[in-house]
Amino acid sequence: MEEYPSKQVTENLDDPPNSRLFAVTSRSITEDELRESFSVFGDIQGVWVVKDKQTKEPKGICYVKFAKSSQACLAMEEMHGKVLSEGTKPIKVFIAQSRNSTRHRDVEDEELTRIFVMIPKTFTEEDLKNTFKEYGDIEYCVIIKNKTTGESKGLGYVRYYKPSQAALAIENCDKTYRAILAEPRTKTTTTEDYSGGSARGDYMGAGDSMNQYAVPLADSGNYPVIDFRSGEFTRCLMMSTRAALSQEQIFALFDIIPGMEYCELQKDAYGMSKGHALIRYSNLGSAVYAKEKFNGFEYPPGNRLVVNFVDDGEDRSSPVGRMAMQFVATQMMSGMWNGPSTSQMMKPGFSTISPMSRIQTDVNLPPLKKLAPPDSKSKERLFVVFNPSPLPIDVLEDVFCRFGSLIEVHLVPGRNVGYMKYAEKQCADEAMSVLNLRVVNGVKMKVMLADPPREESHKRLRTY
């Protein structure tokens, strides 16, 4: 890749952070066209069209440097998918990674929407929200509290819906808040240093430190969330989700477990979903089973549910009640430590869940078949494009193995595509014929024969 022309090099391409864009464009797009299109979003400090070293022809990629992070983020949000000139493909725009970064991908939007702030210890979550809502729509606010006393530590998180809103807050809020972008939740330091409450962070699911789709439990109405590890199981569950699920979808999902007697999606005064639902079962065993199965389960694909026990108001202090609780707890813990994992337990054929319960599709599928041996020679590969996002590998194996001789499923990291390797060409052709342009679990698949293997580029999934 050609280096930036020296006449356009700024003093520091990463100052301020996240102020440089990486764009995939048509090779015919010129520097002047790029500058004209992007200049409406702020002060441009440089535009670089990357050219081939040998031919000097444009490669179809470029960089645009803004004076402010908020300008770059706004440009990314507005220009991604736009057509710059007639006859060219829509451009793809991302925040470029730091030039000192060792990562092989550009910055994820997830990393650009959550800020970390220092606040007065007297602040409530409402105070925090009112202070920062002038910069954009807030998804949630969290105040970090001492695990023992429950008192505020004077620290908090604010999550916006768009990267440009978070950038505006950092640039324009009072400097006493010392606002910075929060570390990604998968970082160990974040969950260990700033966690509060009973569940490794007030905004994360109980005991689920790796759940990147967790939502704040502080907004779950007045229902006290019970720590799963305490053994205080109940017949009531609170399900939280970031996806826009309907009452019917939630009911159908939790009704898979026998004994559900109540399911209600919580809504605000305007009739909009609050992102959580209350579910009640007729018996303790069903509730415990549902919690174990659905906490962390992806529905729809890409959205992990957070399910916790909530106080159902029943008196569990009697000897009979305590014995029932201990019995269910013992059975559950035994299954967790000695039985199959949650992901395995959700596979077809386990317990009372029917073989097709987790596969929702608009086509009749053949019965399940065994995978071909891993060392089988691949005679045909299928290339699959997913819209809006890839399905989990175990679901893809479930669907594509039904045509026989499936060797393995491979998803390309950061992209909405994958490959299915078959040991027999006839089986691959049948899978392509049946599944092309079909919808599985809300994901539309375009299935075609794959080209000969070649190096895949590192692209990432758009998250808003």
XYZ file of C-alpha atoms in Angstrom, residues 167-354:
188
model
C -17.729 11.717 20.570
C -19.705 14.960 20.998
C -20.147 14.228 24.712
C -16.403 13.671 25.188
C -15.532 16.857 23.292
C -18.106 19.190 24.820
C -18.982 18.040 28.342
C -17.549 19.745 31.409
C -13.893 18.739 31.788
C -14.460 17.812 35.440
C -16.231 14.658 34.212
C -13.002 13.539 32.515
C -15.022 11.712 29.869
C -13.226 9.111 27.789
C -14.260 6.167 25.635
C -14.860 3.115 27.820
C -12.766 0.011 27.366
C -14.578 -2.818 25.547
C -16.455 -5.039 27.980
C -14.449 -8.076 26.999
C -11.385 -6.460 28.595
C -10.686 -8.167 31.933
C -9.712 -4.911 33.585
C -13.103 -3.383 32.975
C -15.147 -6.084 34.643
C -12.730 -6.519 37.508
C -11.998 -2.900 38.360
C -15.369 -1.299 37.896
C -17.927 -4.012 38.545
C -20.615 -3.479 41.114
C -23.682 -5.253 42.455
C -24.108 -8.988 42.531
C -23.355 -9.786 38.906
C -19.930 -8.590 37.709
C -21.127 -5.141 36.745
C -24.524 -3.557 37.265
C -25.208 -3.614 33.560
C -24.298 -7.249 32.879
C -26.166 -10.518 33.307
C -25.599 -12.536 36.459
C -22.404 -14.493 36.214
C -22.064 -13.797 32.482
C -18.918 -11.718 32.130
C -18.519 -12.554 28.463
C -21.976 -11.423 27.388
C -21.312 -8.507 25.054
C -25.021 -8.070 24.435
C -25.911 -7.501 28.086
C -28.295 -4.701 28.921
C -28.677 -2.596 32.073
C -30.707 -4.309 34.744
C -31.307 -1.046 36.567
C -34.247 -0.310 34.250
C -36.063 -3.574 34.986
C -38.857 -1.885 36.872
C -39.132 -2.584 40.586
C -38.378 -6.283 40.351
C -35.353 -7.151 42.537
C -32.926 -9.333 40.608
C -31.707 -12.365 42.528
C -28.116 -13.504 42.344
C -28.093 -16.889 40.609
C -25.136 -18.026 42.702
C -27.016 -17.480 45.958
C -29.352 -20.372 45.200
C -32.481 -18.237 45.626
C -34.374 -19.715 42.699
C -37.934 -18.595 41.960
C -40.658 -19.299 39.447
C -40.293 -15.785 37.979
C -37.730 -14.724 35.392
C -36.729 -11.351 33.944
C -35.530 -11.525 30.337
C -33.559 -8.559 28.913
C -32.735 -8.011 25.245
C -31.267 -5.332 22.998
C -33.179 -6.595 19.971
C -36.705 -5.378 19.255
C -38.567 -8.563 20.143
C -42.355 -8.656 20.143
C -44.624 -10.097 22.822
C -45.450 -12.981 20.472
C -41.784 -13.849 19.838
C -40.929 -13.890 23.542
C -44.024 -15.934 24.368
C -43.219 -18.509 21.658
C -39.609 -18.825 22.851
C -40.290 -19.339 26.569
C -43.359 -21.482 25.897
C -40.941 -24.160 24.615
C -40.397 -25.013 28.299
C -43.583 -26.638 29.691
C -45.374 -24.865 32.490
C -45.279 -21.212 31.437
C -48.310 -19.458 32.887
C -47.441 -15.770 32.417
C -45.392 -13.750 29.931
C -45.493 -9.970 29.549
C -43.242 -7.613 27.608
C -42.658 -4.489 29.706
C -43.581 -1.242 27.909
C -43.222 2.454 28.686
C -45.952 5.112 28.790
C -45.770 5.447 24.998
C -46.257 1.742 24.361
C -42.614 1.178 23.404
C -40.711 -1.887 24.592
C -38.390 -1.347 27.559
C -36.212 -4.228 26.408
C -37.248 -6.729 29.068
C -40.089 -9.126 29.833
C -41.420 -10.878 32.935
C -42.026 -14.622 32.653
C -43.573 -16.867 35.290
C -43.794 -20.673 35.359
C -46.150 -22.910 37.289
C -43.294 -24.817 38.900
C -39.783 -24.140 40.118
C -38.159 -26.793 37.926
C -39.404 -25.235 34.679
C -38.193 -21.787 35.729
C -34.728 -23.083 36.628
C -34.571 -25.053 33.383
C -35.645 -22.018 31.307
C -33.112 -19.768 33.004
C -30.292 -22.228 32.346
C -31.308 -22.716 28.707
C -32.045 -19.153 27.624
C -29.526 -17.028 29.540
C -26.939 -16.215 26.877
C -28.977 -17.852 24.099
C -28.819 -15.932 20.792
C -32.289 -14.930 19.622
C -32.388 -13.655 16.981
C -28.834 -14.582 15.883
C -26.358 -12.001 17.152
C -28.513 -10.934 20.110
C -27.800 -12.722 23.385
C -30.613 -12.842 25.894
C -29.991 -12.089 29.564
C -32.260 -14.062 31.894
C -32.279 -13.698 35.689
C -34.443 -14.854 38.563
C -36.624 -12.175 40.170
C -38.474 -12.194 43.458
C -41.924 -13.735 43.003
C -43.128 -12.739 46.495
C -43.554 -16.309 47.691
C -42.585 -17.498 51.150
C -39.717 -19.941 50.727
C -38.775 -20.022 54.418
C -40.789 -23.148 55.254
C -38.946 -26.474 55.588
C -40.768 -27.842 52.530
C -39.888 -24.774 50.501
C -36.233 -24.975 51.506
C -36.090 -28.673 50.635
C -37.592 -28.029 47.211
C -35.107 -25.236 46.575
C -32.151 -27.362 47.622
C -33.333 -30.271 45.497
C -33.651 -28.185 42.348
C -30.335 -26.438 43.063
C -28.573 -29.789 43.495
C -30.069 -31.177 40.291
C -29.157 -28.057 38.357
C -25.591 -27.818 39.645
C -25.061 -31.512 38.956
C -26.177 -30.990 35.382
C -23.967 -27.947 34.965
C -20.785 -29.580 36.264
C -21.253 -33.155 35.095
C -23.584 -32.881 32.123
C -23.317 -31.288 28.693
C -22.710 -27.567 28.318
C -25.504 -25.103 27.749
C -24.755 -24.840 24.034
C -24.761 -28.628 23.734
C -27.957 -28.900 25.718
C -29.676 -26.555 23.318
C -28.872 -28.823 20.375
C -31.693 -30.813 18.762
C -32.944 -33.885 20.523
C -32.178 -32.843 24.095
C -34.846 -33.366 26.727
C -38.257 -31.832 25.997
C -37.114 -29.440 23.272
C -38.185 -30.749 19.893
